[in-house]
RNA sequence: GGAGAGUUGGCAGAGUGGUCGAAUGCGGUGGUCUUGAAAACCAUUGACCCUUCACGGGGUCCGGGGGUUCGAAUCCCUCACUCUCCGCCA
């Protein structure tokens, strides 16, 4: 969430910046300013009432001790009056504060100044492209047909046992999954990230902290019996490690990596976008998360981008990097770069990673702070990125590397798969 | 799943109705001493909100929420979590 201070000081600036996300905030901002005024006035009134009540309560004890019971009784009745007042004021305060908070949370993060205006993925800016696009014969197969041909991924079996979007990986397919996970984890560890294995279910507070709740609960699976959500990404448990934490400046940089299954309901998706591995309800992902000093977060974002780019180079996949436009930027992000690999048989670019700086937006929601050199408590910055999401990587690998003899495994991966060809 | 015990400041740990935001110890920070360091000694050491140009003043917080009372860390209810024993189990 945005800080109230920023909204108070620079309302017009906030409105202008949010318009880049095609978000008209003017009405909401005015409501927030008004509620804030009411809240502060109410707080002051309540404080005064409580201050008097405290004084009186203390005096009552004294009065009884010194035998002035009649005075004590008088003080008591005044105290009862004050209590009535404080009840009313405190109810008003809670109500106002709750509403205020609800409104602030409705504001998305303000985009970084480099974010281009735009409405959809059509307006994203390609900032980098590398690698040669594969030159496949006309009869090249899309990955779902390759998966069937080599019996390495079984979508129908998944439908039978669970439902659409929950495939089985089999034989060399299963081994390839395991290889990619280990490869990604090893690369991250070599780059200085600390490995975590997070819980796959999270509570409501965690969902709120990273911004999935309250608005996007429809995207998560919910376990009603225990009031827990299945994680849509390891970002949620890993970032929430630092919820309600005050770090020391010397704790930076915090670099964590986690492999996890990810669960997404993906309600409303259809068509070619969901064919095969393109969009699943359960998939595997290695996620990197960093907590940073505000001064360094954009340098860190560059470093994370470079890490992801190197993974794709080692996998010998052609890729490009997009700077997301305002309209395509997520609610919580200030700046996001998407990585896409080219999938030769489908002849389309597939998003395989998303690297974002959330600045203090998540940190403010989850009260993730640090003490700076002057002893002042400030909000930290959070960042994360996929490094990488498996399914579309597998799709690209299968399609681009298909040969009449089988599917070639990139060199960097062979020591993890134990084979150089799927046949 | 059954029975019981617990949750206090960065940590350990006292406190069972009034002067307790909270003893004490450890840790942290600053200082004295020292060539330097250690030890010793002295001081200081939470978060949040309102108010003030500032100095300062006021308020809230002893797991979360609610209640009793003039007054709650202390009593009651409730939820969460932790621990112990029993049961079950990868």
Coordinates of C-alpha atoms (C1' of nucleotides) in Angstrom, one line a residue:
Chain A
X1 CA 0.0 0.0 0.0
X2 CA 1.0 3.6 -0.5
X3 CA 2.1 5.6 2.5
X4 CA -0.5 8.0 3.9
X5 CA 2.3 10.6 4.2
X6 CA 2.8 10.5 0.4
X7 CA -0.9 10.9 -0.2
X8 CA -1.2 13.8 2.1
X9 CA 1.9 15.6 0.7
X10 CA 1.6 14.8 -3.0
X11 CA -2.0 14.0 -3.8
X12 CA -1.8 15.4 -7.3
X13 CA 1.4 13.6 -8.1
X14 CA 0.0 10.3 -7.0
X15 CA -3.1 10.8 -9.2
X16 CA -0.9 11.7 -12.2
X17 CA 1.3 8.7 -11.7
X18 CA -1.6 6.3 -11.2
X19 CA -3.1 7.5 -14.5
X20 CA -0.2 5.7 -16.1
X21 CA -1.8 2.5 -14.8
X22 CA -5.1 3.8 -16.3
X23 CA -6.3 4.1 -12.7
X24 CA -8.4 7.2 -12.0
X25 CA -7.6 7.8 -8.3
X26 CA -8.9 11.4 -7.8
X27 CA -12.2 10.4 -6.1
X28 CA -10.5 7.8 -3.9
X29 CA -7.7 10.2 -2.9
X30 CA -10.2 12.9 -1.8
X31 CA -12.0 10.3 0.3
X32 CA -8.8 9.3 1.9
X33 CA -7.8 12.8 2.7
X34 CA -11.2 13.5 4.3
X35 CA -11.2 10.3 6.3
X36 CA -7.6 11.0 7.4
X37 CA -8.7 14.4 8.8
X38 CA -11.6 12.9 10.6
X39 CA -9.4 10.1 12.0
X40 CA -6.9 12.6 13.4
X41 CA -9.5 14.8 15.0
X42 CA -11.1 11.8 16.6
X43 CA -7.8 10.5 17.8
X44 CA -7.1 13.8 19.5
X45 CA -10.5 14.0 21.2
X46 CA -10.2 10.5 22.4
X47 CA -6.7 11.0 23.7
X48 CA -7.9 14.0 25.8
X49 CA -10.8 12.0 27.2
X50 CA -8.5 9.1 28.1
X51 CA -5.9 11.4 29.6
X52 CA -8.5 12.8 32.0
X53 CA -9.9 9.4 32.8
X54 CA -6.3 8.2 33.6
X55 CA -5.7 11.1 35.9
X56 CA -9.0 10.4 37.7
X57 CA -8.5 6.7 38.1
X58 CA -5.1 7.3 39.6
X59 CA -6.5 9.8 42.1
X60 CA -9.3 7.5 43.2
X61 CA -6.8 5.1 44.7
X62 CA -5.1 8.0 46.5
X63 CA -8.4 9.3 47.8
X64 CA -9.4 6.0 49.3
X65 CA -6.1 5.7 51.0
X66 CA -6.4 9.1 52.5
X67 CA -9.9 8.3 53.7
X68 CA -11.7 10.8 51.4
X69 CA -14.4 8.3 50.3
X70 CA -16.9 11.0 49.3
X71 CA -14.5 12.6 46.9
X72 CA -13.6 9.2 45.6
X73 CA -17.3 8.5 44.8
X74 CA -17.6 11.8 43.0
X75 CA -14.5 11.0 40.9
X76 CA -16.0 7.7 40.1
X77 CA -19.1 9.1 38.6
X78 CA -17.1 11.5 36.5
X79 CA -15.1 8.6 35.4
X80 CA -18.2 6.7 34.3
X81 CA -19.1 9.7 32.1
X82 CA -15.7 9.8 30.5
X83 CA -15.9 6.1 29.9
X84 CA -19.2 6.6 27.9
X85 CA -17.5 9.3 25.8
X86 CA -14.4 7.3 25.2
X87 CA -16.5 4.3 24.1
X88 CA -18.3 6.4 21.5
X89 CA -15.1 8.1 20.3
X90 CA -13.2 4.9 20.1
X91 CA -15.9 3.3 18.1
X92 CA -15.8 6.2 15.7
X93 CA -12.1 6.0 15.5
X94 CA -12.0 2.3 14.7
X95 CA -14.7 2.7 12.1
X96 CA -12.9 5.6 10.4
X97 CA -9.5 4.0 10.6
X98 CA -10.9 0.7 9.1
X99 CA -12.6 2.5 6.3
X100 CA -9.5 4.6 5.7
X101 CA -7.3 1.6 5.5
X102 CA -9.8 -0.2 3.2
X103 CA -9.6 2.8 0.8
X104 CA -5.8 3.1 0.9
X105 CA -5.5 -0.5 0.0
X106 CA -7.5 0.0 -3.1
X107 CA -4.8 2.2 -4.5
X108 CA -2.3 0.4 -6.7
X109 CA 1.4 1.0 -6.5
X110 CA 2.6 4.0 -8.4
X111 CA 4.7 3.0 -11.5
X112 CA 8.3 3.9 -11.9
X113 CA 9.0 6.9 -14.1
X114 CA 10.4 4.7 -16.9
X115 CA 7.1 2.8 -17.3
X116 CA 5.5 3.6 -20.6
X117 CA 1.8 4.4 -20.9
X118 CA -0.3 1.8 -22.5
X119 CA -3.4 -0.4 -22.3
X120 CA -2.4 -3.9 -22.9
X121 CA 0.5 -6.2 -23.7
X122 CA 0.5 -4.7 -27.2
X123 CA 2.1 -1.6 -25.6
X124 CA 4.9 -3.3 -23.8
X125 CA 8.3 -2.1 -24.8
X126 CA 10.9 -4.7 -26.0
X127 CA 14.1 -3.6 -24.4
X128 CA 16.3 -6.5 -25.3
X129 CA 16.4 -9.5 -27.6
X130 CA 19.0 -12.2 -27.9
X131 CA 19.5 -15.5 -29.6
X132 CA 18.6 -16.9 -33.0
X133 CA 15.0 -17.9 -33.7
X134 CA 14.8 -21.6 -34.5
X135 CA 14.4 -22.5 -38.1
X136 CA 12.0 -25.5 -37.9
X137 CA 10.6 -27.5 -40.8
X138 CA 6.9 -27.0 -41.6
X139 CA 5.9 -30.3 -40.1
X140 CA 7.4 -29.4 -36.7
X141 CA 5.2 -30.4 -33.8
X142 CA 3.9 -28.3 -31.0
X143 CA 5.0 -29.4 -27.6
X144 CA 1.8 -31.1 -26.7
X145 CA 2.1 -33.4 -29.6
X146 CA 5.8 -34.0 -28.8
X147 CA 4.8 -34.8 -25.2
X148 CA 2.4 -37.4 -26.5
X149 CA 4.8 -38.8 -29.1
X150 CA 7.5 -39.4 -26.5
X151 CA 5.1 -40.2 -23.7
X152 CA 6.7 -37.7 -21.4
X153 CA 3.7 -35.6 -20.3
X154 CA 0.2 -36.9 -20.1
X155 CA -2.5 -34.3 -20.0
X156 CA -5.4 -36.7 -20.3
X157 CA -4.3 -38.7 -17.3
X158 CA -4.2 -35.5 -15.3
X159 CA -7.7 -34.7 -16.4
X160 CA -8.8 -38.1 -15.3
X161 CA -7.2 -38.0 -11.9
X162 CA -7.7 -34.3 -11.1
X163 CA -8.9 -32.1 -13.9
X164 CA -7.7 -30.0 -16.8
X165 CA -4.4 -28.2 -16.2
X166 CA -2.9 -30.8 -13.9
X167 CA -0.6 -32.9 -16.1
X168 CA 1.4 -36.0 -15.2
X169 CA 5.1 -35.9 -16.1
X170 CA 6.5 -39.3 -17.0
X171 CA 9.9 -41.0 -17.5
X172 CA 12.3 -38.6 -19.2
X173 CA 9.7 -35.8 -18.9
X174 CA 9.7 -36.2 -15.1
X175 CA 13.4 -36.4 -15.1
X176 CA 13.6 -33.2 -17.2
X177 CA 11.5 -31.4 -14.6
X178 CA 13.7 -32.5 -11.8
X179 CA 16.8 -31.5 -13.8
X180 CA 15.5 -28.0 -14.4
X181 CA 14.5 -27.4 -10.8
X182 CA 18.0 -28.5 -9.6
X183 CA 19.7 -26.5 -12.3
X184 CA 17.8 -23.3 -11.4
X185 CA 18.4 -23.8 -7.7
X186 CA 22.1 -24.5 -8.1
X187 CA 22.5 -21.4 -10.3
X188 CA 20.7 -19.2 -7.7
X189 CA 22.8 -20.6 -4.9
X190 CA 26.0 -20.0 -6.9
X191 CA 24.7 -16.4 -7.2
X192 CA 24.5 -16.0 -3.5
X193 CA 20.8 -16.8 -2.8
X194 CA 19.8 -18.8 0.3
X195 CA 17.6 -21.7 -0.5
X196 CA 14.3 -22.2 1.3
X197 CA 11.6 -24.8 1.1
X198 CA 8.4 -22.9 2.0
X199 CA 5.0 -24.1 3.0
X200 CA 2.6 -24.5 0.1
X201 CA -0.4 -23.2 2.1
X202 CA -0.6 -19.7 3.6
X203 CA -2.9 -17.8 5.9
X204 CA -4.9 -14.7 5.2
X205 CA -2.3 -12.3 6.7
X206 CA 0.3 -13.6 4.3
X207 CA -2.0 -13.3 1.3
X208 CA -2.7 -9.7 2.3
X209 CA 1.0 -8.9 2.8
X210 CA 2.1 -9.6 -0.7
X211 CA -1.1 -8.2 -2.2
X212 CA -3.1 -11.3 -3.3
X213 CA -5.8 -10.5 -0.8
X214 CA -8.3 -9.0 -0.6
X215 CA -8.9 -8.5 -4.3
X216 CA -7.5 -11.5 -6.0
X217 CA -8.7 -14.3 -3.9
X218 CA -10.5 -15.8 -6.9
X219 CA -7.1 -16.7 -8.3
X220 CA -6.1 -18.9 -5.4
X221 CA -7.3 -22.3 -4.3
X222 CA -8.8 -22.1 -0.8
X223 CA -8.9 -24.8 1.8
X224 CA -12.1 -23.9 3.5
X225 CA -11.8 -26.3 6.4
X226 CA -8.6 -24.7 7.7
X227 CA -8.9 -21.2 6.2
X228 CA -5.7 -21.5 4.2
X229 CA -4.8 -20.7 0.6
X230 CA -2.6 -22.7 -1.8
X231 CA 0.3 -20.5 -2.9
X232 CA 0.2 -19.1 -6.4
X233 CA 3.9 -18.5 -6.1
X234 CA 6.7 -19.0 -3.6
X235 CA 6.9 -15.2 -3.5
X236 CA 4.1 -15.2 -0.9
X237 CA 5.6 -17.4 1.8
X238 CA 9.2 -16.2 1.2
X239 CA 8.4 -12.5 1.3
X240 CA 6.1 -13.0 4.3
X241 CA 9.0 -14.4 6.3
X242 CA 9.8 -10.7 6.9
X243 CA 6.3 -9.6 7.8
X244 CA 6.3 -7.5 11.0
X245 CA 10.1 -7.5 11.0
X246 CA 12.5 -4.6 11.6
X247 CA 15.8 -5.4 9.9
X248 CA 19.2 -3.8 10.5
X249 CA 20.8 -2.1 7.6
X250 CA 23.6 -4.6 7.8
X251 CA 21.1 -7.4 7.0
X252 CA 20.9 -6.2 3.4
X253 CA 21.0 -7.6 0.8
X254 CA 18.6 -10.4 1.7
X255 CA 18.6 -12.9 -1.2
X256 CA 16.3 -15.9 -1.0
X257 CA 15.4 -18.6 -3.5
X258 CA 12.8 -21.2 -3.3
X259 CA 11.4 -24.0 -5.5
X260 CA 7.7 -24.7 -5.1
X261 CA 4.7 -25.9 -6.8
X262 CA 2.4 -23.1 -7.7
X263 CA -1.4 -23.3 -7.8
X264 CA -3.6 -21.0 -9.8
X265 CA -7.2 -21.2 -10.6
X266 CA -6.9 -19.2 -13.8
X267 CA -10.6 -18.7 -14.0
X268 CA -11.8 -17.4 -17.3
X269 CA -8.8 -18.6 -19.4
X270 CA -9.5 -20.4 -22.7
X271 CA -8.3 -21.2 -26.2
X272 CA -4.8 -21.5 -27.5
X273 CA -3.4 -19.7 -24.5
X274 CA -4.1 -22.7 -22.3
X275 CA -3.1 -25.4 -24.7
X276 CA -0.6 -28.0 -23.4
X277 CA 1.8 -26.4 -21.0
X278 CA 1.0 -22.8 -21.9
X279 CA -1.2 -22.3 -18.8
X280 CA -1.6 -24.8 -16.0
X281 CA -3.4 -24.9 -12.6
X282 CA -0.4 -26.5 -11.0
X283 CA 3.1 -25.9 -12.1
X284 CA 6.7 -25.7 -10.9
X285 CA 8.7 -22.6 -10.4
X286 CA 11.9 -21.4 -8.8
X287 CA 11.5 -18.0 -7.4
X288 CA 14.1 -15.4 -6.3
X289 CA 13.1 -12.9 -3.7
X290 CA 15.2 -10.0 -2.4
X291 CA 14.7 -7.5 0.3
X292 CA 16.7 -4.3 -0.2
X293 CA 17.6 -0.9 1.0
X294 CA 15.5 1.7 -1.0
X295 CA 18.7 3.2 -2.4
X296 CA 19.8 0.0 -4.0
X297 CA 16.6 -1.6 -5.2
X298 CA 16.9 -0.6 -8.8
X299 CA 20.5 -1.8 -9.1
X300 CA 19.2 -5.1 -7.6
X301 CA 16.5 -5.3 -10.2
X302 CA 19.2 -5.1 -12.9
X303 CA 21.2 -7.8 -11.2
X304 CA 18.1 -10.1 -11.0
X305 CA 17.4 -9.5 -14.7
X306 CA 21.0 -10.5 -15.5
X307 CA 20.6 -13.6 -13.5
X308 CA 17.5 -14.6 -15.4
X309 CA 19.0 -13.8 -18.7
X310 CA 22.0 -16.0 -17.9
X311 CA 19.7 -18.9 -17.2
X312 CA 18.1 -18.6 -20.6
X313 CA 21.5 -18.3 -22.3
X314 CA 22.7 -21.5 -20.7
X315 CA 19.5 -23.2 -21.9
X316 CA 20.3 -21.8 -25.4
X317 CA 16.8 -20.4 -25.7
X318 CA 16.2 -17.2 -27.8
X319 CA 14.6 -14.7 -25.5
X320 CA 13.5 -11.1 -25.3
X321 CA 12.9 -8.7 -22.4
X322 CA 9.9 -6.5 -22.2
X323 CA 9.3 -3.4 -20.0
X324 CA 5.7 -3.7 -19.1
X325 CA 3.5 -0.7 -19.9
X326 CA 1.2 0.9 -17.2
X327 CA -1.8 -1.0 -18.3
X328 CA -0.1 -4.4 -18.1
X329 CA 1.7 -3.8 -14.8
X330 CA 0.4 -5.6 -11.8
X331 CA -1.4 -3.9 -9.0
X332 CA 1.5 -4.1 -6.6
X333 CA 4.4 -3.5 -9.0
X334 CA 6.4 -0.3 -9.7
X335 CA 8.4 -1.7 -12.5
X336 CA 8.3 -5.1 -14.1
X337 CA 10.4 -6.8 -16.8
X338 CA 8.9 -9.9 -18.5
X339 CA 11.1 -12.5 -20.1
X340 CA 9.7 -14.4 -23.1
X341 CA 11.2 -17.3 -24.9
X342 CA 10.4 -18.1 -28.5
X343 CA 8.5 -21.4 -28.9
X344 CA 9.4 -22.5 -32.5
X345 CA 6.5 -24.7 -33.4
X346 CA 3.7 -22.6 -31.9
X347 CA 5.6 -19.6 -33.4
X348 CA 4.9 -17.4 -30.5
X349 CA 6.7 -15.8 -27.5
X350 CA 5.9 -17.3 -24.1
X351 CA 6.3 -15.5 -20.8
X352 CA 8.7 -17.5 -18.7
X353 CA 9.7 -14.9 -16.1
X354 CA 8.6 -11.7 -14.5
X355 CA 11.0 -9.6 -12.5
X356 CA 9.6 -6.8 -10.4
X357 CA 10.4 -4.1 -8.0
X358 CA 7.6 -3.4 -5.6
X359 CA 9.5 -0.7 -3.8
X360 CA 7.8 -0.2 -0.4
X361 CA 4.4 -1.2 -1.5
X362 CA 4.4 -4.7 -0.2
X363 CA 6.7 -3.7 2.7
X364 CA 4.1 -1.1 3.9
X365 CA 1.4 -3.7 3.8
X366 CA 3.4 -6.2 5.8
X367 CA 5.3 -3.7 8.0
X368 CA 8.7 -4.8 6.7
X369 CA 11.0 -2.1 7.9
X370 CA 14.7 -1.5 8.8
X371 CA 16.6 0.9 11.0
X372 CA 18.7 3.2 9.0
X373 CA 22.1 4.7 10.0
X374 CA 20.4 7.5 12.0
X375 CA 18.3 5.0 13.9
X376 CA 15.1 5.9 11.9
X377 CA 12.7 3.2 11.1
X378 CA 12.0 3.1 7.3
X379 CA 10.2 0.8 4.9
X380 CA 12.4 -1.7 3.0
X381 CA 12.0 -2.5 -0.7
X382 CA 10.9 -5.9 -1.9
X383 CA 11.7 -7.5 -5.3
X384 CA 11.1 -10.9 -6.9
X385 CA 11.4 -12.8 -10.1
X386 CA 10.9 -16.2 -11.6
X387 CA 14.1 -17.9 -12.2
X388 CA 12.4 -19.7 -13.8
X389 CA 8.9 -21.0 -14.3
X390 CA 9.1 -24.5 -15.8
X391 CA 6.2 -25.3 -18.1
X392 CA 6.9 -22.8 -20.8
X393 CA 10.6 -23.4 -20.7
X394 CA 9.8 -27.1 -21.3
X395 CA 7.5 -26.1 -24.1
X396 CA 10.2 -24.1 -25.8
X397 CA 12.9 -26.7 -25.2
X398 CA 10.8 -29.4 -26.7
X399 CA 9.7 -27.5 -29.7
X400 CA 12.9 -25.8 -30.6
X401 CA 15.1 -28.8 -30.1
X402 CA 13.1 -31.4 -31.9
X403 CA 14.9 -33.4 -34.5
X404 CA 14.0 -36.6 -36.4
X405 CA 16.2 -38.5 -33.9
X406 CA 14.6 -37.1 -30.8
X407 CA 14.7 -33.9 -28.7
X408 CA 18.1 -32.6 -27.9
X409 CA 18.8 -31.5 -24.3
X410 CA 21.0 -28.3 -24.0
X411 CA 24.5 -29.0 -22.8
X412 CA 24.2 -27.2 -19.4
X413 CA 21.3 -29.4 -18.5
X414 CA 22.8 -32.8 -19.4
X415 CA 24.6 -33.3 -16.2
X416 CA 21.2 -32.9 -14.5
X417 CA 19.1 -35.1 -16.8
X418 CA 21.7 -37.8 -17.3
X419 CA 20.8 -38.0 -21.0
X420 CA 21.3 -35.8 -24.0
X421 CA 18.3 -36.8 -26.0
X422 CA 14.6 -37.5 -25.4
X423 CA 13.6 -40.4 -27.5
Chain B
rG1 C1' -8.1 -36.6 18.0
rG2 C1' -8.0 -36.7 23.9
rA3 C1' -5.8 -34.4 28.6
rG4 C1' -2.8 -30.7 30.7
rA5 C1' 0.7 -26.3 30.8
rG6 C1' 2.1 -21.8 28.7
rU7 C1' 2.4 -17.0 25.4
rU8 C1' 5.6 -10.3 29.1
rG9 C1' 10.5 -5.4 25.9
rG10 C1' 16.3 -7.9 21.0
rC11 C1' 16.9 -12.5 24.3
rA12 C1' 16.3 -14.7 29.3
rG13 C1' 13.0 -13.8 33.1
rA14 C1' 10.0 -11.3 37.5
rG15 C1' 5.4 -9.3 38.2
rU16 C1' -1.8 -12.2 40.2
rG17 C1' -6.4 -5.6 40.6
rG18 C1' -4.1 0.9 41.5
rU19 C1' 1.9 4.9 41.7
rC20 C1' 3.8 -1.2 35.9
rG21 C1' 5.7 0.4 29.7
rA22 C1' 6.7 -3.0 33.3
rA23 C1' 12.1 -5.4 38.3
rU24 C1' 16.6 -7.9 37.3
rG25 C1' 20.3 -10.2 34.1
rC26 C1' 22.2 -10.6 29.1
rG27 C1' 22.7 -8.2 24.6
rG28 C1' 22.9 -3.2 21.8
rU29 C1' 24.6 2.1 21.7
rG30 C1' 27.5 6.2 23.8
rG31 C1' 31.2 7.6 27.4
rU32 C1' 35.2 7.1 31.3
rC33 C1' 39.7 4.4 31.8
rU34 C1' 43.6 2.1 28.2
rU35 C1' 49.1 2.7 23.4
rG36 C1' 45.0 -0.5 21.5
rA37 C1' 41.6 -4.2 23.2
rA38 C1' 39.4 -6.7 27.2
rA39 C1' 37.6 -6.0 32.1
rA40 C1' 35.4 -2.5 35.3
rC41 C1' 32.4 1.7 36.0
rC42 C1' 28.6 5.5 34.3
rA43 C1' 24.7 6.7 31.0
rU44 C1' 21.4 5.2 27.5
rU45 C1' 18.5 1.5 25.0
rG46 C1' 10.8 -0.8 22.1
rA47 C1' 6.8 0.0 18.4
rC48 C1' 2.8 2.9 16.8
rC49 C1' -0.8 7.2 16.8
rC50 C1' -2.3 12.4 17.9
rU51 C1' -0.2 17.3 18.8
rU52 C1' 4.0 21.0 18.4
rC53 C1' 8.3 25.2 13.8
rA54 C1' 10.9 23.1 17.8
rC55 C1' 11.7 21.8 23.0
rG56 C1' 8.0 19.1 24.7
rG57 C1' 3.0 17.1 25.8
rG58 C1' -0.8 13.3 25.4
rG59 C1' -2.6 8.4 24.0
rU60 C1' -2.3 3.0 22.7
rC61 C1' 0.4 -1.6 23.0
rC62 C1' 2.5 -7.4 28.3
rG63 C1' -0.1 -13.4 21.7
rG64 C1' -5.1 -11.5 18.7
rG65 C1' -10.2 -10.0 19.8
rG66 C1' -14.1 -9.1 23.4
rG67 C1' -15.8 -8.5 28.6
rU68 C1' -15.9 -7.3 34.2
rU69 C1' -14.0 -2.8 37.0
rC70 C1' -13.6 4.1 38.6
rG71 C1' -8.9 1.3 37.4
rA72 C1' -6.4 -5.0 34.2
rA73 C1' 0.0 -7.6 32.3
rU74 C1' -2.8 -9.3 36.6
rC75 C1' -10.0 -11.5 36.8
rC76 C1' -13.7 -13.7 32.9
rC77 C1' -14.9 -15.4 27.7
rU78 C1' -13.0 -16.5 22.9
rC79 C1' -9.5 -17.4 18.9
rA80 C1' -4.5 -18.4 17.4
rC81 C1' 0.1 -20.3 18.5
rU82 C1' 3.8 -23.1 21.5
rC83 C1' 5.2 -27.0 24.9
rU84 C1' 4.3 -31.9 27.6
rC85 C1' 1.7 -36.7 28.0
rC86 C1' -1.6 -40.2 25.4
rG87 C1' -3.5 -41.9 20.6
rC88 C1' -2.6 -42.0 15.3
rC89 C1' 0.8 -41.6 11.4
rA90 C1' 4.8 -40.4 6.3

